[in-house]
CSV table of C-alpha atoms and ligand atoms in Angstrom, one decimal:
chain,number,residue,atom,x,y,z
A,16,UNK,CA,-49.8,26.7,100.3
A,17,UNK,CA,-47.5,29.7,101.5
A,18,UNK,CA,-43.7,28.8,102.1
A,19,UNK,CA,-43.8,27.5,106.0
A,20,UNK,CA,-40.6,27.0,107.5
A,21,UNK,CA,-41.2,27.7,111.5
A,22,UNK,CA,-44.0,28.0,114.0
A,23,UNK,CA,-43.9,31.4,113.8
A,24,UNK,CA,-45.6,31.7,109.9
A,25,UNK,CA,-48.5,29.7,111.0
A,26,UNK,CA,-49.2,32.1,113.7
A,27,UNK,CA,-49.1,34.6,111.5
A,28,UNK,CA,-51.7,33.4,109.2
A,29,UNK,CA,-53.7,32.0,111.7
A,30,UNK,CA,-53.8,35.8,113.4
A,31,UNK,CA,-55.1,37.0,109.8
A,32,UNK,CA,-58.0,34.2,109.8
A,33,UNK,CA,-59.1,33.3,113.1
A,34,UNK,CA,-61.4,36.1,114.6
A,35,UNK,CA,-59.7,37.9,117.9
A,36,UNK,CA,-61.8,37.1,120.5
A,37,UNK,CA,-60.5,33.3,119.5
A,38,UNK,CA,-57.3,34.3,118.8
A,39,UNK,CA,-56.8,36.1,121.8
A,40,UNK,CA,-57.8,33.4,124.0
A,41,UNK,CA,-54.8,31.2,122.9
A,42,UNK,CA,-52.4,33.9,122.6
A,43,UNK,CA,-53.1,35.2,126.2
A,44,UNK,CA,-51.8,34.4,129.4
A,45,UNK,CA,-53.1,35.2,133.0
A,46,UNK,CA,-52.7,39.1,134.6
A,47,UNK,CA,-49.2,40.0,133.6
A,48,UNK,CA,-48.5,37.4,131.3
A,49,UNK,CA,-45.0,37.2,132.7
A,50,UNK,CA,-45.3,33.0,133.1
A,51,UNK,CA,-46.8,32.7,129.4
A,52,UNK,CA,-43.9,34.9,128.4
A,53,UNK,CA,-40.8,33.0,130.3
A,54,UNK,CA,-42.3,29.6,129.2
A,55,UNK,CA,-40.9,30.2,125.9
A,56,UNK,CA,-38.1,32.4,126.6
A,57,UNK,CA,-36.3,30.7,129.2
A,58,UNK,CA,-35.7,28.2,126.5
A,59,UNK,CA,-33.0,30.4,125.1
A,60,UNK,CA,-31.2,30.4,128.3
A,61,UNK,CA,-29.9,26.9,127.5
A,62,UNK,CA,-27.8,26.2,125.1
A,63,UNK,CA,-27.0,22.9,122.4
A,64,UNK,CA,-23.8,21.0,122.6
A,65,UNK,CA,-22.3,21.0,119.1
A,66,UNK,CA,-20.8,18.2,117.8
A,67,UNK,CA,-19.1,17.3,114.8
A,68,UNK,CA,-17.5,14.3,112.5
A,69,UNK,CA,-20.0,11.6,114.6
A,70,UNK,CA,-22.1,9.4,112.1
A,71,UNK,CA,-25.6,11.1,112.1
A,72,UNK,CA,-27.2,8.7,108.7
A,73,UNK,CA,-29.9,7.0,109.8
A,74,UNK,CA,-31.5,9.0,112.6
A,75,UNK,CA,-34.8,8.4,114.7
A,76,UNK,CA,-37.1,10.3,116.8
A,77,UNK,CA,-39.0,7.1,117.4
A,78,UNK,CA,-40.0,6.5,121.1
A,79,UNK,CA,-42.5,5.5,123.6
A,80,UNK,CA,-44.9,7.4,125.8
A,81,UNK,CA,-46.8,5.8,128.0
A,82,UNK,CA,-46.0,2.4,126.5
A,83,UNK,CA,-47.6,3.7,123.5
A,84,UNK,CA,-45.4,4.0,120.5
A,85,UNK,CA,-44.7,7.5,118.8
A,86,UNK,CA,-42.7,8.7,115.6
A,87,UNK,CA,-41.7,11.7,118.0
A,88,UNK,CA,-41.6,12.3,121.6
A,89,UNK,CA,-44.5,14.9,121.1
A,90,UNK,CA,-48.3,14.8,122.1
A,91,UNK,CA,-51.1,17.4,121.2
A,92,UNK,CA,-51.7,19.2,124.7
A,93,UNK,CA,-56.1,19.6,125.2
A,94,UNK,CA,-56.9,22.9,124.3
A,95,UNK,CA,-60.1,24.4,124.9
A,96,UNK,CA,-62.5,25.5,122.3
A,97,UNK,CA,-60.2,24.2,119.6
A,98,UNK,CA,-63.7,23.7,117.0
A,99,UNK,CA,-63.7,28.0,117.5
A,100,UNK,CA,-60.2,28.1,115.3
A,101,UNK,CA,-61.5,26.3,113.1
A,102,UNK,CA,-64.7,23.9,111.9
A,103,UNK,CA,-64.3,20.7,113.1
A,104,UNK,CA,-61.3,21.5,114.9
A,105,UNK,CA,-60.7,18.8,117.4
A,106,UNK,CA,-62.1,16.2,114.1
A,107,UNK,CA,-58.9,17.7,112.3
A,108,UNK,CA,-55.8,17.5,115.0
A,109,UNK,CA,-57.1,14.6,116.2
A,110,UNK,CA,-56.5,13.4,112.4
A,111,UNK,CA,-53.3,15.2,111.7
A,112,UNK,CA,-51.8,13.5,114.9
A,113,UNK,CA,-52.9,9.9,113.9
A,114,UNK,CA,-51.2,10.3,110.9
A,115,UNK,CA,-48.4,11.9,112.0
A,116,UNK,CA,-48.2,8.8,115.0
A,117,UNK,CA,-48.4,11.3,118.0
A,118,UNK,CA,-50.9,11.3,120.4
A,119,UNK,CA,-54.1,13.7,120.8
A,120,UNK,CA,-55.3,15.1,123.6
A,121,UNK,CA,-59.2,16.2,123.9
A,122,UNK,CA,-60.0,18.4,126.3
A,123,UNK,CA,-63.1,18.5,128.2
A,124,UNK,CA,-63.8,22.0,127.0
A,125,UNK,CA,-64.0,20.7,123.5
A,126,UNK,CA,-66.6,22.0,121.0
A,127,UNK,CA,-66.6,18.0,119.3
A,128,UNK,CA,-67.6,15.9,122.0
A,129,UNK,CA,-65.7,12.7,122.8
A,130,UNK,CA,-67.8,10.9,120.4
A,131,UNK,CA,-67.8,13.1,117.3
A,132,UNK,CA,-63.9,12.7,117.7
A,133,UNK,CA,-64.3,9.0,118.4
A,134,UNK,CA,-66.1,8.5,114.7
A,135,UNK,CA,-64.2,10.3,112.5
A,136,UNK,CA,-61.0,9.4,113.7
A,137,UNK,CA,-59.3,5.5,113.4
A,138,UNK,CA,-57.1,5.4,116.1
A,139,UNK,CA,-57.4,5.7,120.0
A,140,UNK,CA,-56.7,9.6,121.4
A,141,UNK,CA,-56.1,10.9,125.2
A,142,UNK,CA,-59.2,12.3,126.9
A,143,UNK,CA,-58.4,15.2,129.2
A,144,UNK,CA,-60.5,15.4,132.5
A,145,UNK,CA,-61.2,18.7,134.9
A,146,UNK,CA,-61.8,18.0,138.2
A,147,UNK,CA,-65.4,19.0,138.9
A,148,UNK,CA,-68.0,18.9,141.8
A,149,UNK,CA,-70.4,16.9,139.9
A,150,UNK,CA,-69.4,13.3,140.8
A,151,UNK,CA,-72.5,11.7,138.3
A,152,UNK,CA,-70.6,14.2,135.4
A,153,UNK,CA,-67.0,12.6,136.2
A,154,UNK,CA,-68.1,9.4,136.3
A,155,UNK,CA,-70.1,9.7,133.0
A,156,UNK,CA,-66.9,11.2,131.5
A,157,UNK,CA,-64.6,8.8,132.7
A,158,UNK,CA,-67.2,6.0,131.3
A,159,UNK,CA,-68.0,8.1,128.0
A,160,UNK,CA,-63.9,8.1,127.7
A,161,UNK,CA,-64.0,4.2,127.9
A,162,UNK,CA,-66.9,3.8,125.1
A,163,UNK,CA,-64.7,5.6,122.6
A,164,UNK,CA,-61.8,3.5,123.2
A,165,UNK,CA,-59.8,6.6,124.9
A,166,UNK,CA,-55.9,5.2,125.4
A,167,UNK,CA,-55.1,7.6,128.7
A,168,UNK,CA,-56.6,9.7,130.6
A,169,UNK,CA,-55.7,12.8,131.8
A,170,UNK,CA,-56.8,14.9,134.6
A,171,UNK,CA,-55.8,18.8,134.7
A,172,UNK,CA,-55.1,19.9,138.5
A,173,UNK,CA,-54.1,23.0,137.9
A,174,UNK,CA,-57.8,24.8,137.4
A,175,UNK,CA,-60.1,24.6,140.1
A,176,UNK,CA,-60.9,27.9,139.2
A,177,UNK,CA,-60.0,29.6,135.8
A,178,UNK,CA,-56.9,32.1,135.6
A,179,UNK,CA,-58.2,35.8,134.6
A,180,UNK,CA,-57.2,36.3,131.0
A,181,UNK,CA,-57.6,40.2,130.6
A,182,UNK,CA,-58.4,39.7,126.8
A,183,UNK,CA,-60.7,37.3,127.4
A,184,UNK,CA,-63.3,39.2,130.1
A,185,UNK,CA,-63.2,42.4,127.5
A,186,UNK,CA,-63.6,40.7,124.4
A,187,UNK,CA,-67.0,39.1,126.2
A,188,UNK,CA,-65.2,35.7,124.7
A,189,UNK,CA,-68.4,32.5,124.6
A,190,UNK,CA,-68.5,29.7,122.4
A,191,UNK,CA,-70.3,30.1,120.1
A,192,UNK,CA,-69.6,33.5,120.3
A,193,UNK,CA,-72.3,36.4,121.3
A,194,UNK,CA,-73.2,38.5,118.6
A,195,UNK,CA,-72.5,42.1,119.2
A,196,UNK,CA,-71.6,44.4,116.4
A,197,UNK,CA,-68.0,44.6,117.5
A,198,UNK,CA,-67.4,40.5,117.0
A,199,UNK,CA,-69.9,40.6,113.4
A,200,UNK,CA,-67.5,43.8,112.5
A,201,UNK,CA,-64.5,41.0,113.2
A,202,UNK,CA,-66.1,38.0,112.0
A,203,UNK,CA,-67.3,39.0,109.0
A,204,UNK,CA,-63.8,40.0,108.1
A,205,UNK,CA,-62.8,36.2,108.7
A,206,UNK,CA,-64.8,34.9,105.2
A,207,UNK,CA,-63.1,31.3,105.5
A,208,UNK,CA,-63.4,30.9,108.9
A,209,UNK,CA,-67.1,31.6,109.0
A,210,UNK,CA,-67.6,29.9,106.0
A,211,UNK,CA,-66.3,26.8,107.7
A,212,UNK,CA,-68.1,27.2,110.3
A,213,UNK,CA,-71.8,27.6,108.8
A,214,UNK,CA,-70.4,23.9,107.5
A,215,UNK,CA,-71.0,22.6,110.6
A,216,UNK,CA,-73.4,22.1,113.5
A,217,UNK,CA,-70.5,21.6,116.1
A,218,UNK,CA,-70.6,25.4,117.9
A,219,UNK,CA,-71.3,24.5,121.2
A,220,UNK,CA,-69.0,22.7,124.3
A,221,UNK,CA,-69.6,19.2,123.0
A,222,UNK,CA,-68.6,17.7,126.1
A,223,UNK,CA,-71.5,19.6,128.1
A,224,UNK,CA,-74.3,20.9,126.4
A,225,UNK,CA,-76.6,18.5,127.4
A,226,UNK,CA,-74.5,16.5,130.2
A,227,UNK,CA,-73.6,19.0,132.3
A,228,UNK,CA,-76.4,20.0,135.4
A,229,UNK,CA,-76.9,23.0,136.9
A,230,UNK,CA,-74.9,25.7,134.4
A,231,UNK,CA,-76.7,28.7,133.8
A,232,UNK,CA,-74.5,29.6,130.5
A,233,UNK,CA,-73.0,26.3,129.2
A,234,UNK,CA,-71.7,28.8,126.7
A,235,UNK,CA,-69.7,30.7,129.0
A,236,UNK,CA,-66.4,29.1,129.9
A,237,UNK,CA,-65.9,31.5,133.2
A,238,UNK,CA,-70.3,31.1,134.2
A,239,UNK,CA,-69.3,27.2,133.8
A,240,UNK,CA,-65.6,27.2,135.4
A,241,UNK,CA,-67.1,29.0,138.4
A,242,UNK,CA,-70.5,27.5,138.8
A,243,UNK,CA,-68.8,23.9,138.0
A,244,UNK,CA,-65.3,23.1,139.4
A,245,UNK,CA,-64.5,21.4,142.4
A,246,UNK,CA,-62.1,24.3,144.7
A,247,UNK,CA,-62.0,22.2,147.7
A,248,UNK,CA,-60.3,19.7,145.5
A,249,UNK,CA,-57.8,17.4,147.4
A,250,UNK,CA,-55.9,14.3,146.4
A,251,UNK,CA,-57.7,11.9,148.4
A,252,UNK,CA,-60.8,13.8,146.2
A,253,UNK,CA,-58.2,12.7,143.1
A,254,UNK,CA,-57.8,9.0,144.0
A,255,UNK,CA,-61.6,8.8,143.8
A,256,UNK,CA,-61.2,9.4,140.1
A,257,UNK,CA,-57.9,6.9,140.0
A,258,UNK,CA,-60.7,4.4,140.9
A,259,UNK,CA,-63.7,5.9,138.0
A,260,UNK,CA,-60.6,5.0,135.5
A,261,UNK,CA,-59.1,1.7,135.0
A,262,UNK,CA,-56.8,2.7,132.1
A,263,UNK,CA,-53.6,5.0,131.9
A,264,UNK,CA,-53.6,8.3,133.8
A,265,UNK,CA,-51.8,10.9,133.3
A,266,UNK,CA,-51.8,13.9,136.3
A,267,UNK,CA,-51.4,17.6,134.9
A,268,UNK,CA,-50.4,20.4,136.3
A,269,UNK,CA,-47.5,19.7,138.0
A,270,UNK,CA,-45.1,22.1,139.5
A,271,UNK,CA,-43.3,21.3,142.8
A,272,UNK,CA,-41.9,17.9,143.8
A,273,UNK,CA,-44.2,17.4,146.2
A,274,UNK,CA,-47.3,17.3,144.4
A,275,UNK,CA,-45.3,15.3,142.0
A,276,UNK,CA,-45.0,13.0,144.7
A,277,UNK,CA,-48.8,13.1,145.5
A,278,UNK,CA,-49.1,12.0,142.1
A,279,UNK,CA,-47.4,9.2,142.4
A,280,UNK,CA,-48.9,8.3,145.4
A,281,UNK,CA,-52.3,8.4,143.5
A,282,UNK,CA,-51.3,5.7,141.5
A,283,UNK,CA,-50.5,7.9,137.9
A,284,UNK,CA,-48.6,6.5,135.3
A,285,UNK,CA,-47.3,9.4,134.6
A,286,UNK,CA,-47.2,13.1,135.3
A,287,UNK,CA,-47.6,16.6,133.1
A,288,UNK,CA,-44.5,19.5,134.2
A,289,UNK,CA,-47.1,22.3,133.4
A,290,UNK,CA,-48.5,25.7,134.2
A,291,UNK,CA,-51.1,25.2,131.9
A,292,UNK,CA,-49.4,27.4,129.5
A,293,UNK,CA,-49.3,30.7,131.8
A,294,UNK,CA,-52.6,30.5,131.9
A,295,UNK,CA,-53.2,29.9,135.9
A,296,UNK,CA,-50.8,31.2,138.3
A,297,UNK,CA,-49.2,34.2,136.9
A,298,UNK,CA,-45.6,34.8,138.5
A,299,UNK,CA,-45.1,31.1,138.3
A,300,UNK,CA,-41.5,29.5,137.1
A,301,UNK,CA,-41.4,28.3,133.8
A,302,UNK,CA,-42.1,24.7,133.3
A,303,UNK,CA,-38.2,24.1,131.9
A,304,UNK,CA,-37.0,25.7,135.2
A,305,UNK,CA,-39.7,23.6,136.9
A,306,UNK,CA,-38.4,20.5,135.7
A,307,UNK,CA,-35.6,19.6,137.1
A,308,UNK,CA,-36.8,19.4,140.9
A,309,UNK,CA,-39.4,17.0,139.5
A,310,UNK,CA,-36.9,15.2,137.5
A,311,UNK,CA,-34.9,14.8,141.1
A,312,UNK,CA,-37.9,13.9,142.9
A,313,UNK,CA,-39.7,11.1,140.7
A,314,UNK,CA,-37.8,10.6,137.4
A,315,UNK,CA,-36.2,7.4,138.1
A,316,UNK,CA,-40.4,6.2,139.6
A,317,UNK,CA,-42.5,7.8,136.9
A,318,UNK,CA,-42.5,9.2,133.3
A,319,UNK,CA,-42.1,13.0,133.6
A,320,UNK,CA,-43.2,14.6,130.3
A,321,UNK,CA,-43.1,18.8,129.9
A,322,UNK,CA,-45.7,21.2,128.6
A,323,UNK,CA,-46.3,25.0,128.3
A,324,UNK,CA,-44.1,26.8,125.7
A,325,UNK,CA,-42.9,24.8,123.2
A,326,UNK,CA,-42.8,26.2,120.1
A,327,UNK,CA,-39.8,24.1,117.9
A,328,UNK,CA,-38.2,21.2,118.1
A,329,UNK,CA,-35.3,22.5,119.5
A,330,UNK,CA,-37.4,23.1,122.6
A,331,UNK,CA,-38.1,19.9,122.3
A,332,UNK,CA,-34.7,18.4,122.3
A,333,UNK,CA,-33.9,20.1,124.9
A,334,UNK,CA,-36.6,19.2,127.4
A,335,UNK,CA,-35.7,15.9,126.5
A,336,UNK,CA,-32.6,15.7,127.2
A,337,UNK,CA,-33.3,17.3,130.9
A,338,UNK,CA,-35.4,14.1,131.2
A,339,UNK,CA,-38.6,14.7,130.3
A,340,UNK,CA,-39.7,11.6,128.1
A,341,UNK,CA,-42.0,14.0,125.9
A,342,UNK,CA,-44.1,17.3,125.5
A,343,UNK,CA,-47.0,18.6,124.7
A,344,UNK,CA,-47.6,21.3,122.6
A,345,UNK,CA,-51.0,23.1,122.4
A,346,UNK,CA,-50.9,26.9,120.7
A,347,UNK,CA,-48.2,25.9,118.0
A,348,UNK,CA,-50.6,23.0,117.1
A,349,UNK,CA,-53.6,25.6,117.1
A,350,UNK,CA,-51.7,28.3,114.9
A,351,UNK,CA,-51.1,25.9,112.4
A,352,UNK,CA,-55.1,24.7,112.9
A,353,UNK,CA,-56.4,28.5,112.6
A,354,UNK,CA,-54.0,29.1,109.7
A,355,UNK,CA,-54.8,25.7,107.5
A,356,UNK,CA,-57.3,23.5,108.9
A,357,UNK,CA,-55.9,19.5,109.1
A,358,UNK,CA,-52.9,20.2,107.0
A,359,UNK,CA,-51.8,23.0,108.7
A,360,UNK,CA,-51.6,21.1,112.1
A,361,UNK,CA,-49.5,18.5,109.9
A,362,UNK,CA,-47.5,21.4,109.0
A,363,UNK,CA,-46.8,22.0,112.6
A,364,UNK,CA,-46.3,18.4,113.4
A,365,UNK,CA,-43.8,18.6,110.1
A,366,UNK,CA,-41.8,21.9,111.5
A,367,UNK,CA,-41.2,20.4,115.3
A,368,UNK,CA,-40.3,17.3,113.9
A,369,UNK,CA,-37.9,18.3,111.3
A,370,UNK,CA,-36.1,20.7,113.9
A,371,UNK,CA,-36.2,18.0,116.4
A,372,UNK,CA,-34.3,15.4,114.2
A,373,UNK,CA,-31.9,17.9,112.4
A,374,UNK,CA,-30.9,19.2,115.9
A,375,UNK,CA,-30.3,16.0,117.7
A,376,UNK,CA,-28.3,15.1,115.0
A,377,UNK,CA,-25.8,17.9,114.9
A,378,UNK,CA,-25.4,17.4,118.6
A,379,UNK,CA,-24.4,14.2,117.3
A,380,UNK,CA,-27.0,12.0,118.3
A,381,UNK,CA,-29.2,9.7,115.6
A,382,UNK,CA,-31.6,8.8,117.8
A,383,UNK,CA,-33.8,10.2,120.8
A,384,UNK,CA,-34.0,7.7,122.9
A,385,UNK,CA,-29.9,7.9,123.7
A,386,UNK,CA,-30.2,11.8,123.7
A,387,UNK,CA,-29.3,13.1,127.6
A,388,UNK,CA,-28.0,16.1,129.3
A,389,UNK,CA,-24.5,15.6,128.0
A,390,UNK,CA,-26.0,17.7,124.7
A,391,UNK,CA,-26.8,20.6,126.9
A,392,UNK,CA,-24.8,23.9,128.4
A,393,UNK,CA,-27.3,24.8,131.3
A,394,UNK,CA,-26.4,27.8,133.5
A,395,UNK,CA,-25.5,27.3,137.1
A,396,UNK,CA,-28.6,28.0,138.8
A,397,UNK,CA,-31.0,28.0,135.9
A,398,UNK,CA,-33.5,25.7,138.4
A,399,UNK,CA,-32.6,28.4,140.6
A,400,UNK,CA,-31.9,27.9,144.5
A,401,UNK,CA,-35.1,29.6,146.5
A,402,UNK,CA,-35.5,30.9,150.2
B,530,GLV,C1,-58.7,26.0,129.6
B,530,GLV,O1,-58.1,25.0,129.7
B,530,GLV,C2,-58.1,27.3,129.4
B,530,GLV,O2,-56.9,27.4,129.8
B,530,GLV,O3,-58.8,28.2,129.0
């Protein structure tokens, strides 16, 4: 295995192996790309606390989320057409995660259905939930979700209809993907990927082909966006699936206070600070900047966790300690996935953790549940004061 030591070699080799039309559709955000852009960056506007001669032996990153224990305060986000990056791909985070003790995510736009992951995998995982028209399709989800002992659910608000992804439209991007001599140029440059995948059978949107009425290309992910999801979605349209679900549920997708509120209202356990990675609303504040509103409005009622541009542990730390009780990641899970298959998602999990834990502890801290703002040097205004 090469020498990893960040995120940033991961994506590297998973750029060389994955083809483009799949690499592209992680790597992209919506129109400008500003939000995808400023997710990450605005990281680096705030700064660590360093502290010195404190005892740091015997540090943990142990917590809860949920009330469901965690070696780290991290979850794998659901990312869409993760069996493209590689075979088996939602089979193999799923996996990496259990052993690692974080949660997994599925997402609805899986190419393993709920049940593939169910049986190769020991221990429960989150199933993600769009919001669609199709009230017989929700139900059977939610249900489906149940049978294979999910832990949480989690239903996306921010896509009622999908964010335009400029890559995406011109690469013709489908799953499996069309066959044109551009993408065999491309794929057949990608040996171990396409080896992997003549391996296995799972090519298609697991979660469905087959369960899904009415879509006129269940390979298209914009045909079944459009001809599927619900746009007059509404939250009493939301508590209708509170009462389809018994278990946990997470709402994601959350941006202002007051839909955070809404969310609470709806009876969540807990709530997603997201943008859906810049992938949505372009020209929308980074979900660090979003936070702290949120953390204002509902932190002391509801656990507030923070996705969309986390690529190190340091990110981590620092969401943390402006309250959120974890985050998700999804592309720096997916890099390591493209690059390495299982290990490289463990590799991933590895790289956050051990940047989490060194960090924390020269800001003098040994373990993450005690870590707060106190660590932190935010700028005056960084949540920023808008007209
Ligand atoms: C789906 O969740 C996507 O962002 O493509």
């Amino acid at each position: 295995m090469p020498v990893i030591t960040e995120i940033e070699d991961l994506k590297r080799i998973y750029r060389r192996r994955v083809p483009k039309m799949f690499y592209d559709y992680c790597e992209s955000g919506s129109w400008s790309e500003q939000t995808f852009r400023e997710n990450s960056s605005d990281f680096d506007d705030i700064y660590l606390r360093q502290r010195v001669a404190l005892d740091m032996a015997n540090r943990s990153t142990a917590t809860q989320l949920i009330g469901q224990d965690v070696s780290m305060p991290v979850a794998l986000a659901p990312v869409g057409l993760t069996g493209m990056q590689h075979f088996d791909g939602e089979i193999k985070a799923a996996r990496a995660a259990e052993k690692f003790g974080v949660p997994y995510c599925l997402s609805t736009m899986s190419i393993c259905s709920i049940e593939d992951v169910a049986s190769n995998t020991s221990k429960p995982f989150w199933m993600q939930v769009y919001t669609l028209k199709d009230d017989t399709f929700m139900q059977n989800l939610f249900d489906r979700a149940k049978d294979a002992n999910c832990s949480a659910a989690v239903i996306t608000v921010d896509l009622q209809l999908l964010g335009q992804r400029h890559k995406d439209v011109k690469n013709g991007l489908s799953a499996p993907p069309k066959l044109t001599p551009k993408s065999i140029a491309n794929m057949m440059t990608k040996v171990q990927w396409g080896l992997g995948m003549l391996q296995t059978k799972r090519r298609f949107f697991g979660n469905i082909v087959g369960h899904a009425k009415g879509v006129s290309d269940a390979s298209s992910l914009t045909t079944w966006t459009a001809e599927s999801f619900d746009q007059s979605l509404n939250w009493d349209r939301i508590r209708e699936f509170r009462k389809m679900w018994d278990g946990p549920l997470i709402i994601k997708g959350i941006m202002d206070p007051r839909d955070a509120l809404q969310a609470l209202n709806v009876g969540a356990d807990a709530i997603v600070v997201s943008n859906h990675g810049g992938r949505q609303l372009d020209g929308a504040l980074s979900s660090i900047r979003a936070l702290e509103p949120i953390m204002d409005a509902v932190g002391d009622k509801i656990e507030v966790h923070l996705d969309s541009g986390i690529r190190s542990g340091q990110d981590v730390l620092k969401a943390v300690a402006m309250g959120a009780k974890g985050c998700w990641i999804g592309r720096a899970y997916v890099y390591g996935l493209g690059a390495m298959g299982e290990a490289g998602v463990t590799k991933a999990l590895e790289v956050i953790h051990k940047e989490l834990d060194m960090s924390m502890a020269l800001c003098g801290h040994r373990d993450i549940k005690g870590v707060d703002r106190d660590i932190l040097m935010v700028p005056k205004g960084f949540s920023g004061e808008w007209e």
